[in-house]
Short mmCIF file of C-alpha atoms in Angstrom, two decimals:
data_model
loop_
_atom_site.label_atom_id
_atom_site.label_comp_id
_atom_site.label_asym_id
_atom_site.label_seq_id
_atom_site.Cartn_x
_atom_site.Cartn_y
_atom_site.Cartn_z
CA MET A 1 19.15 61.09 49.01
CA MET A 2 20.33 59.67 45.65
CA LEU A 3 22.88 58.62 46.91
CA ARG A 4 21.47 56.08 49.67
CA TRP A 5 18.67 54.97 46.39
CA PHE A 6 21.72 54.73 44.37
CA PHE A 7 23.47 52.38 46.74
CA SER A 8 20.07 50.60 47.45
CA PHE A 9 20.03 49.66 44.55
CA LEU A 10 23.38 48.15 44.19
CA LEU A 11 23.18 46.00 46.67
CA PHE A 12 20.14 44.86 45.19
CA CYS A 13 21.74 44.05 41.74
CA CYS A 14 24.39 42.30 44.30
CA PHE A 15 21.62 40.22 46.25
CA ALA A 16 20.08 39.89 42.75
CA ALA A 17 23.16 38.53 41.11
CA SER A 18 23.92 35.99 44.46
CA LEU A 19 20.54 34.60 43.71
CA SER A 20 20.77 33.79 40.16
CA ALA A 21 24.36 31.74 40.60
CA ALA A 22 22.99 30.37 43.91
CA THR A 23 20.42 28.66 41.83
CA LEU A 24 23.33 27.32 39.77
CA THR A 25 24.20 24.04 41.20
CA ALA A 26 25.46 21.24 39.49
CA ASP A 27 27.23 17.03 41.05
CA VAL A 28 28.73 14.87 38.81
CA ALA A 29 28.55 11.05 39.20
CA PRO A 30 29.91 8.80 38.53
CA LYS A 31 32.27 10.57 41.60
CA GLN A 32 35.55 9.19 39.41
CA LEU A 33 36.50 7.61 36.27
CA SER A 34 38.95 5.09 37.03
CA ILE A 35 40.04 3.20 34.02
CA GLY A 36 42.36 -0.57 33.59
CA GLY A 37 42.11 -3.48 32.38
CA ILE A 38 38.91 -3.94 30.90
CA PHE A 39 37.41 -0.63 29.32
CA GLY A 40 35.25 0.42 26.46
CA GLY A 41 34.35 3.91 27.54
CA ALA A 42 32.12 5.16 30.23
CA SER A 43 29.06 7.66 30.21
CA LEU A 44 29.51 10.40 32.67
CA THR A 45 26.18 12.97 34.25
CA VAL A 46 26.47 16.16 35.53
CA PHE A 47 23.35 16.96 36.89
CA GLY A 48 21.93 19.79 39.51
CA ARG A 49 19.89 22.75 39.44
CA SER A 50 19.55 26.29 37.07
CA PRO A 51 17.18 28.44 36.13
CA THR A 52 14.52 27.82 34.26
CA GLU A 53 14.23 30.84 31.85
CA GLY A 54 17.80 31.08 29.52
CA ASP A 55 20.38 28.22 27.96
CA LEU A 56 22.94 26.19 29.45
CA ILE A 57 26.14 25.58 28.14
CA GLY A 58 28.26 22.68 30.06
CA LEU A 59 32.03 21.77 29.15
CA LEU A 60 34.11 18.93 29.69
CA GLN A 61 37.82 19.85 29.71
CA GLY A 62 40.53 18.10 29.61
CA PRO A 63 44.36 18.31 30.99
CA GLU A 64 46.33 20.79 28.64
CA GLY A 65 48.79 19.90 26.41
CA SER A 66 51.55 20.45 23.48
CA PHE A 67 50.80 19.19 19.88
CA VAL A 68 53.00 19.80 16.73
CA VAL A 69 50.59 19.10 13.58
CA HIS A 70 52.12 18.02 10.34
CA LYS A 71 51.24 18.44 6.78
CA LYS A 72 52.04 15.85 4.34
CA GLU A 73 53.54 16.82 1.63
CA LYS A 74 54.81 15.08 -1.76
CA GLN A 75 58.57 14.47 -2.07
CA LEU A 76 58.83 12.88 -5.26
CA VAL A 77 56.82 10.16 -5.16
CA PHE A 78 55.88 9.76 -1.16
CA TRP A 79 53.71 11.65 0.59
CA ILE A 80 56.06 12.53 3.92
CA ASN A 81 55.61 15.07 7.10
CA GLY A 82 56.34 18.30 5.34
CA PRO A 83 55.85 22.51 7.00
CA SER A 84 54.59 21.25 10.90
CA LYS A 85 53.17 23.91 13.56
CA LYS A 86 53.50 23.75 17.29
CA LEU A 87 50.15 24.08 19.15
CA SER A 88 50.42 24.72 22.89
CA SER A 89 48.15 24.65 25.87
CA VAL A 90 45.48 23.27 24.21
CA PRO A 91 43.30 20.59 25.71
CA ARG A 92 44.06 17.11 24.72
CA PHE A 93 40.31 16.73 25.29
CA TYR A 94 37.31 19.32 25.18
CA GLN A 95 33.50 18.10 24.95
CA ILE A 96 30.39 20.71 24.83
CA ALA A 97 26.57 20.50 25.56
CA ALA A 98 24.92 23.31 24.78
CA THR A 99 20.94 24.03 24.61
CA THR A 100 21.01 25.79 21.90
CA HIS A 101 24.31 26.53 19.49
CA PRO A 102 26.64 28.91 21.77
CA ASP A 103 26.85 31.43 18.02
CA THR A 104 23.23 32.31 18.86
CA ILE A 105 23.62 32.90 22.07
CA LEU A 106 26.93 34.54 22.74
CA ASP A 107 29.18 36.03 21.10
CA ALA A 108 32.18 35.76 20.17
CA ASP A 109 34.40 37.63 22.44
CA LYS A 110 32.63 36.13 25.41
CA GLN A 111 33.18 32.64 24.06
CA THR A 112 36.81 33.48 23.45
CA GLU A 113 37.45 35.30 27.31
CA HIS A 114 35.78 31.88 28.56
CA ARG A 115 36.68 28.98 26.43
CA ILE A 116 33.27 28.22 24.88
CA GLY A 117 33.87 26.65 22.11
CA MET A 118 36.58 25.14 19.84
CA ASN A 119 37.64 27.83 18.05
CA SER A 120 38.32 29.59 21.27
CA LEU A 121 41.05 27.43 22.42
CA PHE A 122 43.72 28.47 20.17
CA VAL A 123 46.55 31.05 21.66
CA GLU A 124 47.77 31.37 18.63
CA ASN A 125 46.36 33.32 15.71
CA ASP A 126 48.42 34.12 13.61
CA GLY A 127 47.19 33.17 10.29
CA THR A 128 47.87 29.45 10.84
CA ASN A 129 43.82 28.60 11.03
CA LYS A 130 44.60 25.63 8.60
CA TYR A 131 46.72 24.25 11.42
CA THR A 132 44.07 24.73 14.35
CA ASP A 133 40.93 23.82 12.18
CA ALA A 134 43.08 20.20 11.24
CA PHE A 135 43.94 19.87 14.89
CA VAL A 136 39.84 20.31 15.88
CA ARG A 137 39.53 18.35 13.07
CA LEU A 138 41.60 14.44 13.81
CA LYS A 139 41.26 15.61 17.36
CA THR A 140 36.76 14.68 16.45
CA LYS A 141 38.23 11.77 14.08
CA MET A 142 39.59 10.32 17.78
CA GLY A 143 36.73 11.02 19.93
CA HIS A 144 38.56 13.87 21.56
CA TYR A 145 36.77 16.78 20.95
CA ALA A 146 33.38 16.40 19.94
CA VAL A 147 29.98 17.84 21.05
CA THR A 148 27.32 15.43 23.10
CA GLN A 149 25.01 14.01 21.01
CA ALA A 150 22.16 14.89 23.23
CA PRO A 151 21.76 18.63 25.06
CA PRO A 152 21.89 19.56 27.72
CA GLU A 153 18.03 18.72 29.50
CA LYS A 154 15.72 21.07 31.46
CA ARG A 155 12.71 20.40 32.95
CA ASP A 156 10.47 22.76 33.98
CA ASP A 157 11.69 21.82 38.42
CA GLY A 158 14.68 24.09 37.84
CA SER A 159 16.67 20.48 37.56
CA TYR A 160 18.94 19.62 34.67
CA ARG A 161 21.05 16.93 33.08
CA ILE A 162 24.41 16.65 31.04
CA ASP A 163 25.30 13.52 29.23
CA PHE A 164 29.32 13.86 28.32
CA THR A 165 30.33 10.35 26.35
CA ILE A 166 33.50 9.35 27.49
CA PRO A 167 35.50 7.23 24.38
CA SER A 168 37.67 4.53 25.76
CA ASN A 169 40.72 6.92 24.19
CA ILE A 170 39.90 9.31 26.69
CA PRO A 171 43.44 10.74 27.63
CA THR A 172 44.12 10.74 31.14
CA GLY A 173 44.73 13.81 34.17
CA GLU A 174 42.76 16.03 35.63
CA TYR A 175 39.93 17.78 33.92
CA THR A 176 37.44 20.55 34.35
CA ILE A 177 34.12 20.21 34.04
CA ARG A 178 31.84 23.66 33.59
CA VAL A 179 28.28 25.12 33.56
CA PHE A 180 27.40 28.58 32.26
CA HIS A 181 23.71 29.84 32.17
CA ILE A 182 23.54 32.00 29.60
CA GLU A 183 20.54 34.62 29.49
CA ASN A 184 20.42 37.68 26.95
CA ASN A 185 24.03 37.50 25.74
CA ASN A 186 25.37 37.20 29.14
CA ILE A 187 27.13 34.75 31.23
CA THR A 188 24.96 35.17 34.22
CA ALA A 189 25.64 32.03 36.36
CA SER A 190 28.60 29.16 36.30
CA ILE A 191 29.64 26.73 38.02
CA GLU A 192 33.35 24.91 37.76
CA LYS A 193 33.97 21.05 39.08
CA ASN A 194 37.21 19.55 39.00
CA TYR A 195 37.50 15.79 38.10
CA THR A 196 40.01 13.64 38.18
CA ILE A 197 40.02 10.18 35.27
CA ALA A 198 43.44 8.06 36.13
CA GLU A 199 44.53 4.85 35.13
CA THR A 200 44.03 2.44 38.52
CA GLY A 201 45.25 -1.16 39.26
CA PHE A 202 47.52 -3.28 36.89
CA ALA A 203 47.24 0.11 33.82
CA GLN A 204 48.48 2.59 36.51
CA GLY A 205 51.09 -0.11 38.01
CA ILE A 206 52.54 0.11 34.23
CA GLY A 207 52.58 3.50 33.79
CA GLU A 208 53.94 4.48 37.29
CA LEU A 209 56.48 2.36 36.98
CA ILE A 210 58.18 3.18 32.76
CA ARG A 211 57.96 6.42 34.29
CA GLY A 212 59.25 5.71 37.16
CA ASN A 213 62.01 2.58 36.75
CA SER A 214 62.66 1.94 32.71
CA LEU A 215 64.85 -0.40 33.85
CA LEU A 216 63.47 -2.26 35.97
CA PHE A 217 59.70 -2.16 33.51
CA SER A 218 62.04 -3.46 31.11
CA PHE A 219 62.83 -6.03 33.20
CA PHE A 220 59.53 -6.73 34.19
CA ALA A 221 58.90 -6.71 30.11
CA ILE A 222 60.78 -9.13 29.62
CA ALA A 223 60.47 -11.63 32.42
CA SER A 224 56.20 -11.91 31.70
CA ALA A 225 57.08 -12.76 28.19
CA LEU A 226 59.36 -15.88 29.30
CA VAL A 227 57.12 -16.83 31.60
CA LEU A 228 54.30 -17.14 28.92
CA GLY A 229 56.49 -18.34 26.28
CA LEU A 230 58.04 -20.86 28.61
CA LEU A 231 53.96 -21.72 29.43
CA GLY A 232 53.09 -21.99 25.96
CA ALA A 233 56.33 -24.44 25.44
CA MET A 234 54.94 -26.76 28.30
CA LEU A 235 51.76 -26.76 27.25
CA MET A 236 52.22 -26.23 22.95
CA PRO A 237 55.63 -27.95 22.32
CA ARG A 238 57.11 -27.30 18.95
CA ARG A 239 56.73 -30.31 16.39
CA MET B 1 35.42 -6.09 24.87
CA ASP B 2 37.93 -4.33 24.96
CA ILE B 3 41.13 -3.79 26.59
CA TYR B 4 43.08 -1.03 28.16
CA LEU B 5 46.84 -0.84 26.44
CA PRO B 6 48.53 1.59 29.34
CA ILE B 7 51.11 2.18 26.80
CA ALA B 8 49.79 2.73 23.59
CA GLY B 9 46.94 5.16 25.75
CA ILE B 10 44.14 3.40 23.84
CA SER B 11 41.46 0.74 24.75
CA VAL B 12 41.33 -2.12 21.28
CA ASN B 13 38.96 -5.03 21.01
CA LEU B 14 40.77 -7.69 22.62
CA LEU B 15 39.54 -10.62 20.16
CA GLU B 16 41.22 -8.91 17.46
CA LEU B 17 44.13 -8.01 18.98
CA LEU B 18 44.13 -12.26 19.89
CA GLY B 19 42.80 -13.10 16.14
CA LEU B 20 45.68 -11.19 14.70
CA GLY B 21 48.38 -12.44 16.80
CA ALA B 22 47.02 -16.53 16.39
CA LEU B 23 46.68 -14.74 12.06
CA VAL B 24 50.61 -14.27 13.13
CA GLY B 25 50.68 -17.41 14.75
CA ILE B 26 50.23 -19.63 11.50
CA VAL B 27 52.00 -17.38 9.37
CA SER B 28 55.26 -17.98 11.87
CA GLY B 29 53.95 -21.88 12.50
CA MET B 30 53.53 -22.25 8.50
CA PHE B 31 57.07 -20.83 7.13
CA GLY B 32 58.78 -21.08 10.16
CA VAL B 33 59.28 -17.47 10.47
CA GLY B 34 58.87 -15.46 13.15
CA GLY B 35 55.95 -12.83 11.23
CA GLY B 36 57.05 -9.71 12.68
CA PHE B 37 57.20 -7.83 9.36
CA VAL B 38 53.44 -8.90 8.93
CA MET B 39 52.57 -8.08 12.60
CA THR B 40 54.11 -4.23 12.61
CA PRO B 41 51.56 -3.47 9.88
CA LEU B 42 49.03 -5.24 10.82
CA LEU B 43 48.84 -3.48 14.04
CA ILE B 44 49.75 0.26 12.68
CA PHE B 45 46.72 -0.08 10.68
CA MET B 46 45.07 -1.28 13.99
CA GLY B 47 45.43 2.36 15.40
CA ILE B 48 48.93 1.69 17.32
CA PRO B 49 51.26 4.17 17.30
CA PRO B 50 54.08 2.78 14.85
CA ALA B 51 56.57 3.54 17.85
CA VAL B 52 53.72 1.08 20.38
CA ALA B 53 53.71 -1.34 17.64
CA VAL B 54 57.56 -1.61 16.86
CA ALA B 55 58.10 -1.96 20.53
CA SER B 56 55.81 -4.00 21.46
CA GLN B 57 56.10 -6.92 19.09
CA ALA B 58 59.69 -6.77 20.36
CA ASN B 59 58.99 -7.44 23.43
CA GLN B 60 56.31 -10.38 22.49
CA MET B 61 58.95 -12.05 20.46
CA VAL B 62 60.90 -12.61 23.34
CA GLY B 63 58.36 -15.41 24.75
CA THR B 64 57.68 -16.94 20.80
CA SER B 65 61.88 -17.20 20.68
CA LEU B 66 62.51 -18.78 24.00
CA SER B 67 59.83 -21.66 23.32
CA GLY B 68 62.20 -22.56 19.86
CA THR B 69 65.24 -22.24 21.15
CA LEU B 70 64.08 -24.48 24.24
CA ALA B 71 63.21 -26.95 21.32
CA TYR B 72 65.94 -26.40 19.93
CA LEU B 73 68.40 -26.78 22.24
CA GLN B 74 66.63 -29.94 23.85
CA ARG B 75 67.98 -31.43 20.32
CA GLY B 76 71.31 -29.73 20.75
CA GLU B 77 70.44 -28.13 17.41
CA VAL B 78 71.85 -24.99 18.57
CA ASP B 79 75.71 -23.05 17.71
CA MET B 80 76.21 -21.19 20.71
CA LYS B 81 79.14 -18.96 19.90
CA MET B 82 77.25 -18.34 16.77
CA GLY B 83 74.25 -16.71 18.36
CA PHE B 84 75.77 -15.02 20.99
CA THR B 85 78.71 -13.57 18.16
CA LEU B 86 75.50 -12.57 16.18
CA PHE B 87 73.91 -10.86 19.43
CA LEU B 88 77.40 -8.89 19.82
CA GLY B 89 76.85 -7.17 16.51
CA GLY B 90 72.49 -7.07 17.40
CA MET B 91 73.35 -4.98 20.16
CA ALA B 92 75.37 -2.74 18.24
CA GLY B 93 72.15 -2.84 15.94
CA THR B 94 69.26 -2.38 18.34
CA THR B 95 71.64 0.86 20.09
CA LEU B 96 71.02 2.80 17.07
CA GLY B 97 68.27 1.63 15.88
CA GLY B 98 67.07 2.33 19.29
CA PHE B 99 68.26 6.07 19.52
CA GLY B 100 67.28 6.77 15.56
CA MET B 101 63.49 5.69 16.45
CA MET B 102 64.24 8.28 19.18
CA VAL B 103 64.90 10.73 16.58
CA LEU B 104 62.16 9.39 14.41
CA ARG B 105 59.82 10.23 17.16
CA ARG B 106 60.47 13.20 18.08
CA THR B 107 60.61 14.96 14.71
CA GLY B 108 57.50 13.04 14.18
CA ASP B 109 58.54 10.67 10.96
CA ALA B 110 58.52 7.35 12.06
CA SER B 111 55.53 6.79 10.46
CA ALA B 112 57.14 6.63 7.79
CA VAL B 113 60.25 5.63 7.78
CA ILE B 114 59.17 2.31 9.23
CA ASN B 115 56.59 1.93 6.22
CA PHE B 116 58.92 3.18 3.99
CA LEU B 117 61.91 0.38 4.95
CA LEU B 118 58.93 -2.30 5.73
CA ILE B 119 58.91 -1.69 2.15
CA LEU B 120 62.13 -2.29 0.66
CA LEU B 121 62.51 -5.13 2.76
CA LEU B 122 59.45 -7.34 2.54
CA GLY B 123 59.19 -6.35 -0.95
CA SER B 124 62.42 -7.40 -1.84
CA ILE B 125 62.11 -10.74 -0.29
CA GLY B 126 58.61 -11.06 -1.31
CA GLY B 127 59.67 -10.55 -5.07
CA PHE B 128 62.43 -12.75 -4.31
CA MET B 129 60.96 -15.42 -2.56
CA LEU B 130 58.39 -15.74 -5.30
CA PHE B 131 60.91 -15.25 -8.10
CA GLU B 132 62.76 -17.99 -6.92
CA SER B 133 59.71 -20.77 -6.10
CA LEU B 134 58.10 -19.92 -9.57
CA SER B 135 62.00 -20.57 -10.88
CA ARG B 136 62.41 -23.80 -8.82
CA ASN B 137 59.75 -24.97 -10.91
CA LYS B 138 60.77 -24.38 -13.96
CA ASN B 139 64.49 -25.00 -13.56
CA ALA B 140 66.35 -27.57 -10.67
CA SER B 141 69.92 -25.39 -11.36
CA THR B 142 68.84 -22.00 -9.94
CA VAL B 143 68.12 -23.01 -6.68
CA LEU B 144 71.45 -22.49 -4.14
CA LYS B 145 72.90 -24.35 -2.41
CA THR B 146 74.50 -24.45 1.02
CA GLY B 147 77.49 -22.03 0.59
CA ASP B 148 77.21 -20.87 -2.14
CA TRP B 149 76.99 -16.53 -1.54
CA LYS B 150 80.66 -16.37 -1.77
CA LEU B 151 82.27 -13.86 0.98
CA PRO B 152 85.99 -11.45 1.17
CA PRO B 153 88.98 -12.70 2.76
CA LEU B 154 88.87 -10.81 6.00
CA PRO B 155 90.94 -10.26 9.85
CA PHE B 156 89.89 -12.23 13.21
CA ILE B 157 88.93 -15.66 11.54
CA SER B 158 87.62 -17.93 14.16
CA TYR B 159 86.47 -21.45 14.73
CA PHE B 160 82.69 -22.34 15.36
CA PRO B 161 83.15 -25.39 16.55
CA GLU B 162 79.57 -26.40 16.52
CA SER B 163 79.45 -25.42 13.21
CA HIS B 164 83.02 -26.87 12.40
CA LEU B 165 83.58 -23.61 10.74
CA SER B 166 86.06 -20.89 10.74
CA MET B 167 85.42 -17.76 9.82
CA SER B 168 85.81 -14.12 9.95
CA LEU B 169 84.17 -12.74 13.88
CA LEU B 170 83.95 -9.70 11.45
CA VAL B 171 80.75 -11.05 9.19
CA PRO B 172 79.00 -12.51 11.85
CA THR B 173 78.49 -8.89 13.96
CA ALA B 174 77.81 -7.53 10.85
CA VAL B 175 74.77 -9.54 10.05
CA GLY B 176 73.93 -9.46 13.63
CA PHE B 177 74.09 -5.84 13.60
CA PHE B 178 71.74 -5.76 10.46
CA SER B 179 69.68 -7.92 12.29
CA GLY B 180 69.23 -5.83 15.06
CA LEU B 181 68.43 -2.74 13.52
CA LEU B 182 65.66 -4.64 12.08
CA VAL B 183 64.20 -5.37 15.34
CA ALA B 184 64.57 -1.88 16.97
CA LEU B 185 63.21 0.16 14.02
CA LEU B 186 60.39 -2.08 12.13
CA GLY B 187 59.94 -4.71 15.23
CA VAL B 188 60.93 -7.43 12.82
CA GLY B 189 62.71 -10.37 14.02
CA GLY B 190 64.82 -11.04 11.38
CA SER B 191 64.78 -14.28 11.04
CA PHE B 192 63.91 -14.79 7.41
CA PHE B 193 67.30 -12.42 6.98
CA LEU B 194 69.05 -14.73 9.02
CA VAL B 195 68.17 -17.99 8.45
CA PRO B 196 69.58 -17.63 4.13
CA VAL B 197 72.62 -15.55 5.42
CA MET B 198 73.48 -18.52 7.55
CA ILE B 199 72.93 -20.98 5.08
CA TYR B 200 74.19 -19.65 1.53
CA ALA B 201 76.69 -17.44 2.95
CA PHE B 202 77.94 -18.89 6.38
CA GLY B 203 77.65 -23.04 4.89
CA MET B 204 76.54 -24.14 8.17
CA ASN B 205 74.70 -27.26 8.68
CA PRO B 206 70.82 -26.44 8.10
CA LEU B 207 70.11 -28.03 11.31
CA LEU B 208 71.63 -25.58 13.21
CA VAL B 209 70.65 -23.10 11.23
CA ASN B 210 66.97 -22.72 12.60
CA GLY B 211 67.84 -22.71 16.87
CA THR B 212 70.36 -20.84 16.10
CA SER B 213 68.77 -17.64 14.33
CA PHE B 214 66.10 -18.36 17.92
CA LEU B 215 69.00 -17.92 19.90
CA THR B 216 69.99 -14.68 18.21
CA ILE B 217 66.15 -13.15 17.94
CA LEU B 218 65.59 -14.58 21.68
CA LEU B 219 68.51 -12.32 22.91
CA THR B 220 68.02 -9.23 20.30
CA THR B 221 64.71 -8.81 20.89
CA SER B 222 65.19 -8.77 24.87
CA PHE B 223 68.26 -6.12 24.69
CA SER B 224 65.64 -3.98 22.27
CA THR B 225 62.97 -4.38 24.79
CA VAL B 226 65.40 -2.66 27.40
CA LEU B 227 66.23 0.02 25.29
CA HIS B 228 62.85 0.84 24.00
CA ALA B 229 62.04 0.87 27.51
CA ILE B 230 64.12 2.91 28.71
CA LEU B 231 64.79 5.73 25.92
CA ASN B 232 60.90 6.05 24.39
CA LYS B 233 58.57 4.14 26.73
CA THR B 234 56.91 2.76 24.22
CA VAL B 235 56.90 -1.23 25.54
CA ASP B 236 53.32 -1.99 26.21
CA PRO B 237 53.44 -5.11 28.44
CA VAL B 238 49.40 -5.64 27.54
CA LEU B 239 50.07 -5.38 24.26
CA ALA B 240 52.66 -8.04 23.90
CA LEU B 241 50.93 -10.35 26.15
CA VAL B 242 47.75 -10.43 24.20
CA LEU B 243 49.56 -11.14 20.90
CA LEU B 244 52.34 -13.36 22.45
CA LEU B 245 49.43 -15.26 23.45
CA GLY B 246 47.90 -15.55 20.20
CA SER B 247 50.70 -16.33 18.40
CA LEU B 248 51.60 -19.13 20.26
CA LEU B 249 47.88 -20.97 19.53
CA GLY B 250 48.08 -19.90 15.71
CA THR B 251 51.42 -20.81 15.61
CA GLN B 252 50.03 -24.50 16.48
CA LEU B 253 47.56 -24.72 13.61
CA GLY B 254 50.51 -23.03 11.32
CA THR B 255 52.33 -26.15 12.44
CA ARG B 256 49.89 -28.60 11.35
CA MET B 257 48.67 -26.61 8.04
CA ALA B 258 52.32 -26.93 7.33
CA LEU B 259 52.86 -30.51 7.33
CA ARG B 260 49.63 -30.60 4.47
CA LEU B 261 51.32 -27.98 2.25
CA PRO B 262 53.68 -28.46 -0.87
CA HIS B 263 57.28 -26.50 0.29
CA GLU B 264 57.11 -24.55 -3.18
CA ILE B 265 53.15 -23.24 -2.72
CA SER B 266 54.16 -22.36 1.06
CA ARG B 267 56.96 -20.29 -0.75
CA PHE B 268 54.51 -19.22 -3.21
CA ILE B 269 51.87 -18.14 -0.73
CA MET B 270 54.36 -16.25 1.53
CA GLY B 271 56.42 -14.50 -1.05
CA ALA B 272 52.92 -13.67 -2.12
CA MET B 273 51.94 -12.03 1.43
CA LEU B 274 54.92 -10.59 1.67
CA SER B 275 54.61 -8.52 -1.73
CA PHE B 276 51.11 -7.78 -1.16
CA ILE B 277 51.99 -5.86 2.11
CA ALA B 278 54.33 -4.35 0.67
CA LEU B 279 52.37 -2.75 -2.13
CA THR B 280 49.31 -2.37 0.77
CA LEU B 281 52.26 -0.02 2.06
CA ALA B 282 54.07 1.51 -1.23
CA TYR B 283 50.03 2.21 -2.23
CA GLN B 284 49.44 4.23 1.22
CA LEU B 285 52.55 6.34 1.21
CA MET B 286 52.35 7.20 -2.88
CA HIS B 287 48.82 7.87 -3.06
CA GLU B 288 47.41 11.48 -1.78
CA PRO B 289 45.94 11.12 1.94
CA GLU B 290 42.31 11.88 1.96
CA GLU B 291 43.67 14.22 5.35
CA LEU B 292 47.11 15.81 4.67
CA PHE B 293 47.17 16.32 7.95
CA THR B 294 49.36 14.70 11.12
CA LEU B 295 49.34 14.91 14.45
CA MET B 296 51.90 14.11 17.35
CA ASN B 297 51.48 14.75 21.35
CA LEU B 298 54.69 16.05 22.74
#
């Protein structure tokens, strides 16, 4: 009898959990983001439905890369690069939006586990905090790491929207959008979407050419400068 | 309006970039130099990565030097043999500079080395020009004359028929080598260095000097563009073309302004401008930066 009750309860829990997960949906607008020619930045909106209670955290995370953080030191009279630290597998872009500050709704371990918050991004934590702090500071200055200007907007009907700001210098590549629903220090539901930010048109062609055939690219670069120089010489001859 | 620079990977204001090109064009037109020494530091101030600034600047100079070369060729004022001999050395210098830049980018020292070399170069030339323009006003006997710098006797003597000169091939090759180094490491064409050397050291006819300098720069910057594209992948043609467009427009304005400006005053302004840029760069290198850390993509 007890066993039957236990399995019924377990079944209910699974059903409740699946119901909870099902209540978090997400879609993105625009469907894709292309950079090329004239690009002064953009906005990315994630929207969907979520449980009316609890908090939401949204993340826009860029492709990972490796970086070297140099610390400048005074050598004789000049300030030049001194010791450095390599940081591997770090997102090139990271933007976070939260209805309430993550530290107040989710403990540090869970934040680290799900890479929520800028301090959770570093694998290396061997006493090199000054370098990781500097990395976050420099990336923030570049506009690559940020907390969104406005928190996620939750409505009474269960719909929500999160607006991410895309700066004009955003790195291209495969991005991940994640939305977490938090209640009582627990992630009760989460959803993940892949998103591509790519160069398009001329910019894409230039990038592919220099990576694929740099000799041909250099001839193209020289030829275009020669053509423009020739046009200039014809239209505006030197005296 | 922002324009996306695909190799620099950033967007910059199109009008600012055109304005910068025009400013450098005005300098070029007024003082008869390429203006790369002004362009490179200003691009770095704008936030363009130093390696991209240097390489794209070389690409831009291909276009600006073409119009000068064509104009002087039409008048028959180019020493072709001298130009190609200078280019021979220029290829070696550019190759060394291109590899040097590759190493500096990997170690993260490109910015400091570029700034340091610019300080040395601009400081010494700017100081010399200031000194010369001031002393020219006081004492005409201090003015240098054609062929005043004596060269040591060297082997491989060759005759340059257009300039009616005999000299060791090693001399223009060495000068071209240094010029190539400047192009590859600083994005500077080197006319401010080539022109006085050709006049005062080679003893060339001043009529042939500007055209020969333009030809050398055209060849060296083309070679530098190829090398930077292959070794460092830092040539941004969009950046180069926008700068070139601004520069072509500015040069016209600068040329007209030069006609109204006495030679001594224009040299003084040029010297003061170079010295100011050198001092600004020196201050940046010697003053404790607000941000002690720098970031490099791998």
